[in-house]
Every structure is written in C-alpha cells, then in structure tokens.
Short mmCIF file of C-alpha atoms and ligand atoms in Angstrom, two decimals:
data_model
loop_
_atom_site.label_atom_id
_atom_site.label_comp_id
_atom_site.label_asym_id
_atom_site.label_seq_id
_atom_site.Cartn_x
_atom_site.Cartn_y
_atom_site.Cartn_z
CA UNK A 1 43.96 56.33 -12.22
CA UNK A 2 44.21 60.12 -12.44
CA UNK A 3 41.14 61.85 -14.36
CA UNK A 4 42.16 62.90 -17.60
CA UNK A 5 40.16 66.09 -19.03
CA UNK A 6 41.26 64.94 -22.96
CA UNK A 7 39.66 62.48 -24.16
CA UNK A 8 41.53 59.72 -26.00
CA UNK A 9 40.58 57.72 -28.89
CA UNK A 10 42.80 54.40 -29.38
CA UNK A 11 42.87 53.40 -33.54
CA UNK A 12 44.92 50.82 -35.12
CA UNK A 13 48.38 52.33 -36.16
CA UNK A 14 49.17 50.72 -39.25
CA UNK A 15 46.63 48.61 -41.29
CA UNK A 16 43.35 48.25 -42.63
CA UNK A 17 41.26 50.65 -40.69
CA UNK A 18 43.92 53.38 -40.42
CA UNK A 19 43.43 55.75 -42.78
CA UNK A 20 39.32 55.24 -43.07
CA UNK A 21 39.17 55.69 -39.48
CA UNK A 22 41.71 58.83 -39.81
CA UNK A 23 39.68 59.94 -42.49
CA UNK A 24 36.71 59.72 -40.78
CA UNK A 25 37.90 62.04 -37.59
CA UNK A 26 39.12 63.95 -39.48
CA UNK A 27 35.55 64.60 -41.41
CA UNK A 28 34.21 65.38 -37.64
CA UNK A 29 36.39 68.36 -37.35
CA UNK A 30 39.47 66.15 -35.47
CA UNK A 31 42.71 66.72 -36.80
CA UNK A 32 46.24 65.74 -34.84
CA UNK A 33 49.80 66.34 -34.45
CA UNK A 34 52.05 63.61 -35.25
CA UNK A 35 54.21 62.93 -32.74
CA UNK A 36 57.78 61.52 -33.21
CA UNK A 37 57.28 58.02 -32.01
CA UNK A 38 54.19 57.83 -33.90
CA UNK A 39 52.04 55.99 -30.47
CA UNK A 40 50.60 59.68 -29.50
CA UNK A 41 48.82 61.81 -31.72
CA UNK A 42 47.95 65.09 -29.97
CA UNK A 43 44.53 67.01 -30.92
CA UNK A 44 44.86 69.84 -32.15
CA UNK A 45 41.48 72.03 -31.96
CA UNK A 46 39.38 69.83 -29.76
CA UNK A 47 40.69 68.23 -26.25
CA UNK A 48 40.67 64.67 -28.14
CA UNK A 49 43.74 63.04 -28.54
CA UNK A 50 44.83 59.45 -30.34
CA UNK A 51 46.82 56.33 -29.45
CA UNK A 52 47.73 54.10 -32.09
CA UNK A 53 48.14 50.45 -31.39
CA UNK A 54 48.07 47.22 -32.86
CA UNK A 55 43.60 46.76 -33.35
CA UNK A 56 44.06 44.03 -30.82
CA UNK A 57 44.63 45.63 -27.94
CA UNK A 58 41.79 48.39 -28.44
CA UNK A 59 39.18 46.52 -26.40
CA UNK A 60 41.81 46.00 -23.35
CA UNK A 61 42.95 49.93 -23.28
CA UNK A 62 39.36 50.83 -23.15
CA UNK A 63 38.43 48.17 -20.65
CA UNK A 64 41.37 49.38 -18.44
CA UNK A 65 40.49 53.38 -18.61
CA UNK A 66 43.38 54.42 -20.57
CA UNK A 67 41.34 55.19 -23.79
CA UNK A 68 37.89 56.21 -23.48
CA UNK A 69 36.95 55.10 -26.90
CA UNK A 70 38.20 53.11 -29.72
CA UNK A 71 37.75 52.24 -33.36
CA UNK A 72 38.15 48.80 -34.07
CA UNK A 73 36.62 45.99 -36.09
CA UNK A 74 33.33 44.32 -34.22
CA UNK A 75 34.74 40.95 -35.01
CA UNK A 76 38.27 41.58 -32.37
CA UNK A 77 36.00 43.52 -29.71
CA UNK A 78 33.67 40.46 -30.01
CA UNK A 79 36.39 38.13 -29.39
CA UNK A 80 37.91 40.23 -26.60
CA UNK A 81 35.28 39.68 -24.63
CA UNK A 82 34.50 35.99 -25.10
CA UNK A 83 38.39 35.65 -23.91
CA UNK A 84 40.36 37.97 -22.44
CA UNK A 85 37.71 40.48 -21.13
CA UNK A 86 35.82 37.98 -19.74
CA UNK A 87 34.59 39.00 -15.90
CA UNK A 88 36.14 42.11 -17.10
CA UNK A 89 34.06 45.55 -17.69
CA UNK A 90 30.97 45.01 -20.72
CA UNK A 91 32.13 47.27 -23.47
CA UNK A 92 29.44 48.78 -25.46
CA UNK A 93 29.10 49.32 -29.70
CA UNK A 94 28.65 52.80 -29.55
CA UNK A 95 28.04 53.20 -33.68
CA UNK A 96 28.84 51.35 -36.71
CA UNK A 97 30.96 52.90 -38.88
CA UNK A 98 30.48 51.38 -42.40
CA UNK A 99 33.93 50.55 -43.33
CA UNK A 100 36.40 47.73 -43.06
CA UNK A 101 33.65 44.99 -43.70
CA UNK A 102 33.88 41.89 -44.19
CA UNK A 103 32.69 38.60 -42.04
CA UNK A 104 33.71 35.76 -39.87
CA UNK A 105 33.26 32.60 -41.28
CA UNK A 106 33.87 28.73 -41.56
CA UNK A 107 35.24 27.22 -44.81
CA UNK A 108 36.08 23.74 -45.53
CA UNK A 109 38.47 22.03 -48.39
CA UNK A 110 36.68 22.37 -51.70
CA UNK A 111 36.40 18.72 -51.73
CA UNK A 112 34.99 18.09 -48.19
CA UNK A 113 30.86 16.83 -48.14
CA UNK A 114 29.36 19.72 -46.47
CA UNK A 115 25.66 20.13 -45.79
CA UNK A 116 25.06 21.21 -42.22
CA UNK A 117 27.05 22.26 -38.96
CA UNK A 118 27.37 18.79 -37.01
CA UNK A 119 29.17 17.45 -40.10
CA UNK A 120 32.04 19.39 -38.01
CA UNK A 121 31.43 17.40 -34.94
CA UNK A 122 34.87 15.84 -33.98
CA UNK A 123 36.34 18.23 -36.65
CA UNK A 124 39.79 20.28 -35.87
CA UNK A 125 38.76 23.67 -37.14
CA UNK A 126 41.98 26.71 -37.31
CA UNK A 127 41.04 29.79 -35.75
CA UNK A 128 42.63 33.14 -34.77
CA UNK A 129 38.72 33.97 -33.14
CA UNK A 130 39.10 30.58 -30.61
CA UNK A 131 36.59 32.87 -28.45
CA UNK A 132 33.97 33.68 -31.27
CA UNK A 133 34.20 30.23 -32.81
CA UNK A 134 34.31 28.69 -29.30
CA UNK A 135 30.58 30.17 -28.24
CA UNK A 136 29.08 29.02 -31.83
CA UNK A 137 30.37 25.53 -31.67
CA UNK A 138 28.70 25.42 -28.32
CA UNK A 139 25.51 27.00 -29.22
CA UNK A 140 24.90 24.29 -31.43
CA UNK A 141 25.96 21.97 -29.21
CA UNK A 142 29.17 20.72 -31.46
CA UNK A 143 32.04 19.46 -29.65
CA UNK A 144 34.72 20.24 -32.22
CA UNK A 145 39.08 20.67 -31.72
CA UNK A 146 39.67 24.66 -31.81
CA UNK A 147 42.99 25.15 -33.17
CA UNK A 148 44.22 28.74 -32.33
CA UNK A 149 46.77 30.17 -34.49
CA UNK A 150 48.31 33.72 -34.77
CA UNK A 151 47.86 34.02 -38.68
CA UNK A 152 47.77 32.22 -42.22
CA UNK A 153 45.07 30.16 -40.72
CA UNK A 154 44.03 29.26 -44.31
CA UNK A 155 46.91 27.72 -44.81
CA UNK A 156 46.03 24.87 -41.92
CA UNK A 157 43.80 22.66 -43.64
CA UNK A 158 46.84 21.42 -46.09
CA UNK A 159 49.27 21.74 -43.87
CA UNK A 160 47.18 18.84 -42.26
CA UNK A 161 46.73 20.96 -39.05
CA UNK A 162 43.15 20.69 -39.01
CA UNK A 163 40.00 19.88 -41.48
CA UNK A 164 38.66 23.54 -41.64
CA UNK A 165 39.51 27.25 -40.84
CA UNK A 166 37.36 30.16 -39.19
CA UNK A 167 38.85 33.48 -40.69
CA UNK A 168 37.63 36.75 -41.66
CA UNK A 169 36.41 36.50 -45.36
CA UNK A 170 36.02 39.57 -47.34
CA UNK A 171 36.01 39.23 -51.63
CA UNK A 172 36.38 35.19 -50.86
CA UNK A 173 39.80 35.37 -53.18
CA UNK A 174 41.92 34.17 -50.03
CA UNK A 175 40.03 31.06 -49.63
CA UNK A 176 39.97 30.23 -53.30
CA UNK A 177 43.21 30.51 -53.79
CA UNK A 178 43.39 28.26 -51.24
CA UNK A 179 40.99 25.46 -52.35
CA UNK A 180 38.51 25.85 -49.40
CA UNK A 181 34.79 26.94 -49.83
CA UNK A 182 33.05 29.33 -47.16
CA UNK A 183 30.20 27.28 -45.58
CA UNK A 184 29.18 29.18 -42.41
CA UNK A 185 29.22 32.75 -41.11
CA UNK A 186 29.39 33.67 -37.98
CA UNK A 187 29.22 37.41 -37.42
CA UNK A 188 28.92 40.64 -40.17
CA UNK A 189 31.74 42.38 -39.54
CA UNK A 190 32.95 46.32 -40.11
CA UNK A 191 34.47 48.83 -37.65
CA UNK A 192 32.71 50.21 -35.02
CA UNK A 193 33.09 53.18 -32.38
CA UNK A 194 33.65 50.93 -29.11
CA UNK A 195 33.56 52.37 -25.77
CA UNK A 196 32.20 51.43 -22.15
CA UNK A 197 28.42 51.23 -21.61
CA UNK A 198 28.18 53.78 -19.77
CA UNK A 199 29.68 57.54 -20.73
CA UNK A 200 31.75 59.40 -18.34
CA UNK A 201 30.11 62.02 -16.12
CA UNK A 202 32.55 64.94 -16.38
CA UNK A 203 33.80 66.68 -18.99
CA UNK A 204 35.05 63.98 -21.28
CA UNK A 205 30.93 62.19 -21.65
CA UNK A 206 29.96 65.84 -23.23
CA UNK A 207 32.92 65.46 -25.50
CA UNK A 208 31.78 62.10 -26.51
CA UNK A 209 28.42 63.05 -26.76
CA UNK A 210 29.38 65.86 -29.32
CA UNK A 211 31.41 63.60 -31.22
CA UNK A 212 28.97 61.01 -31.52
CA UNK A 213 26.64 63.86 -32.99
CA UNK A 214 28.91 65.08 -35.45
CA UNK A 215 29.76 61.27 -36.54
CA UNK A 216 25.99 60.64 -36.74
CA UNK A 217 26.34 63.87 -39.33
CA UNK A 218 29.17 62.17 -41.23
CA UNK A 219 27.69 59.13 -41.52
CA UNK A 220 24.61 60.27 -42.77
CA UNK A 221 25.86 62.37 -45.21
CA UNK A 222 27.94 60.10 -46.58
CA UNK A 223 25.18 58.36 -47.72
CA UNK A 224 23.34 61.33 -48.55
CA UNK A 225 22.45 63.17 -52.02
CA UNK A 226 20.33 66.80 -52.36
CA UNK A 227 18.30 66.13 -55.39
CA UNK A 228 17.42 69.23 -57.09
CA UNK A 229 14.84 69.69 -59.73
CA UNK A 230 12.16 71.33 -61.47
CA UNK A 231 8.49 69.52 -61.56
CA UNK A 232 5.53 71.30 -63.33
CA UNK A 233 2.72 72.21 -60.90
CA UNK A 234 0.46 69.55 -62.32
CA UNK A 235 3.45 66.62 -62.23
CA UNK A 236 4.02 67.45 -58.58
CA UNK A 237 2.33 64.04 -56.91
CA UNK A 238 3.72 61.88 -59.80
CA UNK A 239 7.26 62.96 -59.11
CA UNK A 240 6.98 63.30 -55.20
CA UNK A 241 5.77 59.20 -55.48
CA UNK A 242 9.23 58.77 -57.38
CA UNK A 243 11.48 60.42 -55.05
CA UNK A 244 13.69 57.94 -53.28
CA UNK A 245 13.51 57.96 -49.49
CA UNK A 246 13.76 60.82 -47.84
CA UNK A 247 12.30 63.70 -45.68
CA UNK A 248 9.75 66.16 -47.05
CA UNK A 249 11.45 67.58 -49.92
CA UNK A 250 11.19 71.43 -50.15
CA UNK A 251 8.93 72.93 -52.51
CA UNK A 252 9.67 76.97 -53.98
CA UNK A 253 8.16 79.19 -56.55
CA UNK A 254 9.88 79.76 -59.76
CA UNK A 255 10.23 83.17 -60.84
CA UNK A 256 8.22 83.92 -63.90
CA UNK A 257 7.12 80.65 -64.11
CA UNK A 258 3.96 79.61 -62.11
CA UNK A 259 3.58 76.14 -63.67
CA UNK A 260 6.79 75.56 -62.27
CA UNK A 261 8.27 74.66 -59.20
CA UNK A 262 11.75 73.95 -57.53
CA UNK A 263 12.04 70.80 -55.58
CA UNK A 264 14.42 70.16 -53.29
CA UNK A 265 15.18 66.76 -51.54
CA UNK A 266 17.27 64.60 -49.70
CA UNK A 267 17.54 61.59 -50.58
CA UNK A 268 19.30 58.54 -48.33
CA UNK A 269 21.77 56.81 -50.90
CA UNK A 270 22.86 57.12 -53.98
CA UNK A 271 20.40 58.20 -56.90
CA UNK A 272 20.50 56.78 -60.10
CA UNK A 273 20.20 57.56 -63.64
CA UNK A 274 17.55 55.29 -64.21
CA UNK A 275 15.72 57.15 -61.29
CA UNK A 276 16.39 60.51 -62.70
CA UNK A 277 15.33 59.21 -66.18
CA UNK A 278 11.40 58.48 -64.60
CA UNK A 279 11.94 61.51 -62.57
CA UNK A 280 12.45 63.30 -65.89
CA UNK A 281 9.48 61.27 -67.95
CA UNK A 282 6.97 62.04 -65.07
CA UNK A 283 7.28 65.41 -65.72
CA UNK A 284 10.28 67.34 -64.21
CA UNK A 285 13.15 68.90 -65.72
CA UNK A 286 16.86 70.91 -64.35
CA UNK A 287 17.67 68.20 -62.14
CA UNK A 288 21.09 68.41 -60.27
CA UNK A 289 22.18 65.51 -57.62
CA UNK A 290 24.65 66.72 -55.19
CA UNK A 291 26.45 65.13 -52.45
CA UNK A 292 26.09 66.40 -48.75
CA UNK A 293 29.59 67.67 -47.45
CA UNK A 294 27.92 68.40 -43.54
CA UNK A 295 24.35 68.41 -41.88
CA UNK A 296 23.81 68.98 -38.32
CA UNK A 297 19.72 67.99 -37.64
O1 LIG B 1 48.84 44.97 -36.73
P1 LIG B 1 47.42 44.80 -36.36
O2 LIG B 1 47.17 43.69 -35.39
O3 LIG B 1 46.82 46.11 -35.93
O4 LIG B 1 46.68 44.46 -37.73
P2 LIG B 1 45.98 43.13 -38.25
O5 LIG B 1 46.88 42.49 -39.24
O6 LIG B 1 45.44 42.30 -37.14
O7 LIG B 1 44.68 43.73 -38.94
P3 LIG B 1 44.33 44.12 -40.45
O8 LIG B 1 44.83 45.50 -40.74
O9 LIG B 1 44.63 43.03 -41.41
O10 LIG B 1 42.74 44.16 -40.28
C1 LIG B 1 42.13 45.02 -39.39
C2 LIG B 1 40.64 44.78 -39.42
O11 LIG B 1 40.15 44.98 -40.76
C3 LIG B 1 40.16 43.40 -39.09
O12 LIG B 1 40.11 43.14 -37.69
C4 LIG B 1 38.77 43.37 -39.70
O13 LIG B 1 37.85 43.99 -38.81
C5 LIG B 1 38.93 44.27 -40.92
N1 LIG B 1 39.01 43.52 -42.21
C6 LIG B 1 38.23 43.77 -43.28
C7 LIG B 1 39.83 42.51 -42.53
C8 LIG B 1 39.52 42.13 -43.84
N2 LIG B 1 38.53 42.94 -44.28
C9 LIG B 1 40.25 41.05 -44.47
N3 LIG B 1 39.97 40.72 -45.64
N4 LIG B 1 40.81 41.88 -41.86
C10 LIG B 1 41.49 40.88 -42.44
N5 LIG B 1 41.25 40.43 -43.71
C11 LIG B 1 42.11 39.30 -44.20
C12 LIG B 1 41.60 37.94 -43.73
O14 LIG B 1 42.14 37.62 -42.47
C13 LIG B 1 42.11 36.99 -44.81
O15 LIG B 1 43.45 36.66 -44.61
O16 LIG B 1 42.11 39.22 -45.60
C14 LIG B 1 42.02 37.86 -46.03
C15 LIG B 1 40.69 37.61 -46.69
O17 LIG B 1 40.41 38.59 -47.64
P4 LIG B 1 39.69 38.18 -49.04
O18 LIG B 1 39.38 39.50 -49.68
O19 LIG B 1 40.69 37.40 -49.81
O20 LIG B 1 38.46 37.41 -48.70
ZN1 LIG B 2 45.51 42.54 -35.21
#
C-alpha cells in the first residue's frame, strides 16, 4: 500500500460513541471538514484526517493499514480478534478513553436457579460476542451451544432460542424489561484509542505520539479541578492533610497579610462540598474550585 503522510483516524459514523469521540478530538485541537458523502472527514489544521464507519469494522481497517488508529469500544476490538483477526496483526489499546461504558455480560430468565458458571453447561446461550463468550466458556472448561445473532439478543431467551443471552449491559433497564437477571460479566467495557502495537516510523508515529500527549492532557483534565484557597500560616499542615490527591499544591504570600497564605492545588476528581466544608473548619477561607480547560506536563 502507498505511504500515506496524513494520518487517519477511523470512528463510528453514527451512534453511541460519535459525538463523545468527536468531542473529544476536537478538545485535542482536531477539527474536520465534512465532506459530502459523510465517509471522509478531512483535517483541517493538523495532517489527521477521519473515516467514519460502522464501529465494527474499526479493528479490520486498522489491521489492514488503511487507518492508523481508531476509536472504538474495547468490547468489538476484543471480539475482533478472538474471530476475525485471528492469525491476523495483534492490535494494541493504546488509551482508555472514559466514555461509552458499560460491560459484557451473561444474564439468565429471572426465574432460572443460578448459582455458579457450570449451571450453563449444556446451556444455549445468544450472543452477538460468539468470540468473547466463546474463550470464557472455554476457560472454565464449559461446553455450552453459542448462538450468534446480529441483534435483539435479549429477546432470545423467550423466543425459546436459547436459555440465556451475553450482551452488553449498561443501566441493566434492557434486561429487566426483559425478565432476565445479569449473572456474569465478562469484560469492563468503554472506548478506547486502538491502534497497532507498534507506531509507525515516519512521519505519521510523531503525529501519533503528539496526539497521544495532548489526549493524555484531555483526559486528565477532565478529571481535574484547581482548588484555590486561603489557609492561615498556622492551619497550613491541617489543611495540606485535607487536600484531596494531588501534586504539591503551590503556596504564595498574601499581600498585607502575613498570617495568610494562598494555596493553590490540583486536585484529581471532583471536589466536594463536604470537602470544602473541613477545608473551611480547619482553618482556610476564599476558596474557589475551578475546572482545568488544558495542561500540557
Ligand atoms: O452502526 P454501528 O454498528 O456502528 O453501531 P452499533 O449499533 O453496533 O453500536 P452502538 O452505537 O449501539 O454502540 C457502540 C458502542 O457503545 C458499543 O460497542 C459499546 O462499546 C458502547 N455501549 C455503551 C453500548 C452500550 N453502552 C449499550 N447500552 N452499546 C450497546 N448498548 C446496548 C446493549 O446492546 C443493549 O441492547 O444497550 C442495551 C443495554 O442498555 P441498558 O442501559 O438497558 O443496560
Ligand atoms: Zn456495530
């Protein structure tokens, strides 16, 4: 195949992860240019373009060179490569990306005994992940009828198709409403940045090594907060001991007040009010949580 010097990102076109993973991108200084058939989205600053397909065939376009990386839920590039990518090229996890979660699991009618897996020896269990389910059956040793269907796999078990699905769970309201209870889990899902093991060597590895630092930037502030207050000199160790997890914070002199001093942190995750409040009781005051819009380390 002839070297490309863009490098191109496949993302699902139209569904869950779309417009998080979009978002996301876009947060790393990516934007794109439409174009009319909607499959090609040209970048616009940076040499990084986008294909949009259906998530399915993310891990094959990457496996075959035409996309260099993809974002795509764990649980389909897991199950690529216990089926159709098998013998084919490894594909690596390159970062997880925090969205789109949810998990892979095994639920049975509501009425069904259930107390460990080899009650599902000799079972017919409904799958869309035959590769996934496939490898945990066997790991336990279970010899059990893997029914693969396309979709409405929690429909099966009344339809009388088999005695229990494998489907991706999320709130649990799909399985509810369909009288079966979730019993097993097989993988903890979300989207992830998927790309081959190893990076390129020409021009395209540096752009996915500067996009992996500017994600690593996004991510963490995302889940960052700058906590800003005012601790009396004497309060100082008190407070620091309450600060949630974190660098060093930053400590300043405040002007015309040398009992006081300005703290600055960062703090990993969200910061309560009930944290502020024994912030505030151990002797601080002026205290201001912000969120983190970029940070390059
Ligand atoms: O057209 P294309 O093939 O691209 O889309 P798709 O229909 O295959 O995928 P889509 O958009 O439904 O999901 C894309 C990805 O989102 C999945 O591969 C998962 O990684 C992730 N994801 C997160 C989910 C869910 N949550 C989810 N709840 N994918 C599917 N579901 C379905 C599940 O299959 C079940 O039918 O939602 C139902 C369960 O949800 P709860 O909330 O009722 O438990
Ligand atoms: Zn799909």
């Amino acid at each position: 195949m002839k070297p490309r010097d863009r490098l191109r990102i496949a993302m699902q076109k139209s569904g869950r992860l779309t417009e998080p993973a979009l978002d996301l991108l876009n947060r790393c200084g990516l934007t794109f240019r439409q174009s009319r058939d909607k499959l090609f989205c040209f970048g616009e600053g940076e040499p990084v373009d986008l294909l949009l397909v259906r998530d399915d065939d993310i891990p094959g376009l990457i496996a075959q060179g035409v996309c260099d990386l993809g974002i795509v839920g764990r649980n389909v590039l897991s199950e690529y490569q216990y089926t159709a990518g098998q013998g084919g090229p490894e594909l690596a996890e390159w970062r997880p990306l925090g969205f789109g979660r949810c998990r892979l699991s095994i639920a049975v009618p509501q009425e069904m005994a259930y107390d460990e897996a080899a009650q599902l020896q000799g079972r017919r269990i409904a799958t869309s992940y035959p590769g996934l389910l496939g490898q945990w059956l066997r790991e336990r040793g279970l010899d059990a009828g893997v029914v693969t269907l396309a979709g409405s796999v929690e429909i099966a078990p009344r339809l009388g198709t088999a005695d229990a699905i494998c489907d991706l769970v999320q709130s649990g309201g799909t399985l509810v409403a369909n009288q079966l209870r979730e019993v097993e889990v097989l993988l903890e899902s979300e989207a992830v940045l998927a790309g081959p093991q190893s990076l390129p060597t020409d021009e395209r590895g540096d752009m996915i090594d500067l996009l992996l630092k500017r994600l690593d930037g996004v991510i963490q502030v995302r889940e960052s907060r700058l906590l800003l207050l005012q601790p009396s000199r004497h309060a100082l160790d008190a407070v620091i001991r309450l600060l949630p997890g974190g660098p060093q914070p930053t400590l300043l002199p405040v002007a015309g007040q040398p009992d006081q001093l300005m703290l600055q942190a960062l703090c990993a995750g969200e910061v309560s009010w009930r944290q502020l409040e024994e912030i505030k009781k151990a002797g601080a005051r002026e205290m201001f949580v912000l969120p983190v819009e970029k940070m390059l380390a």
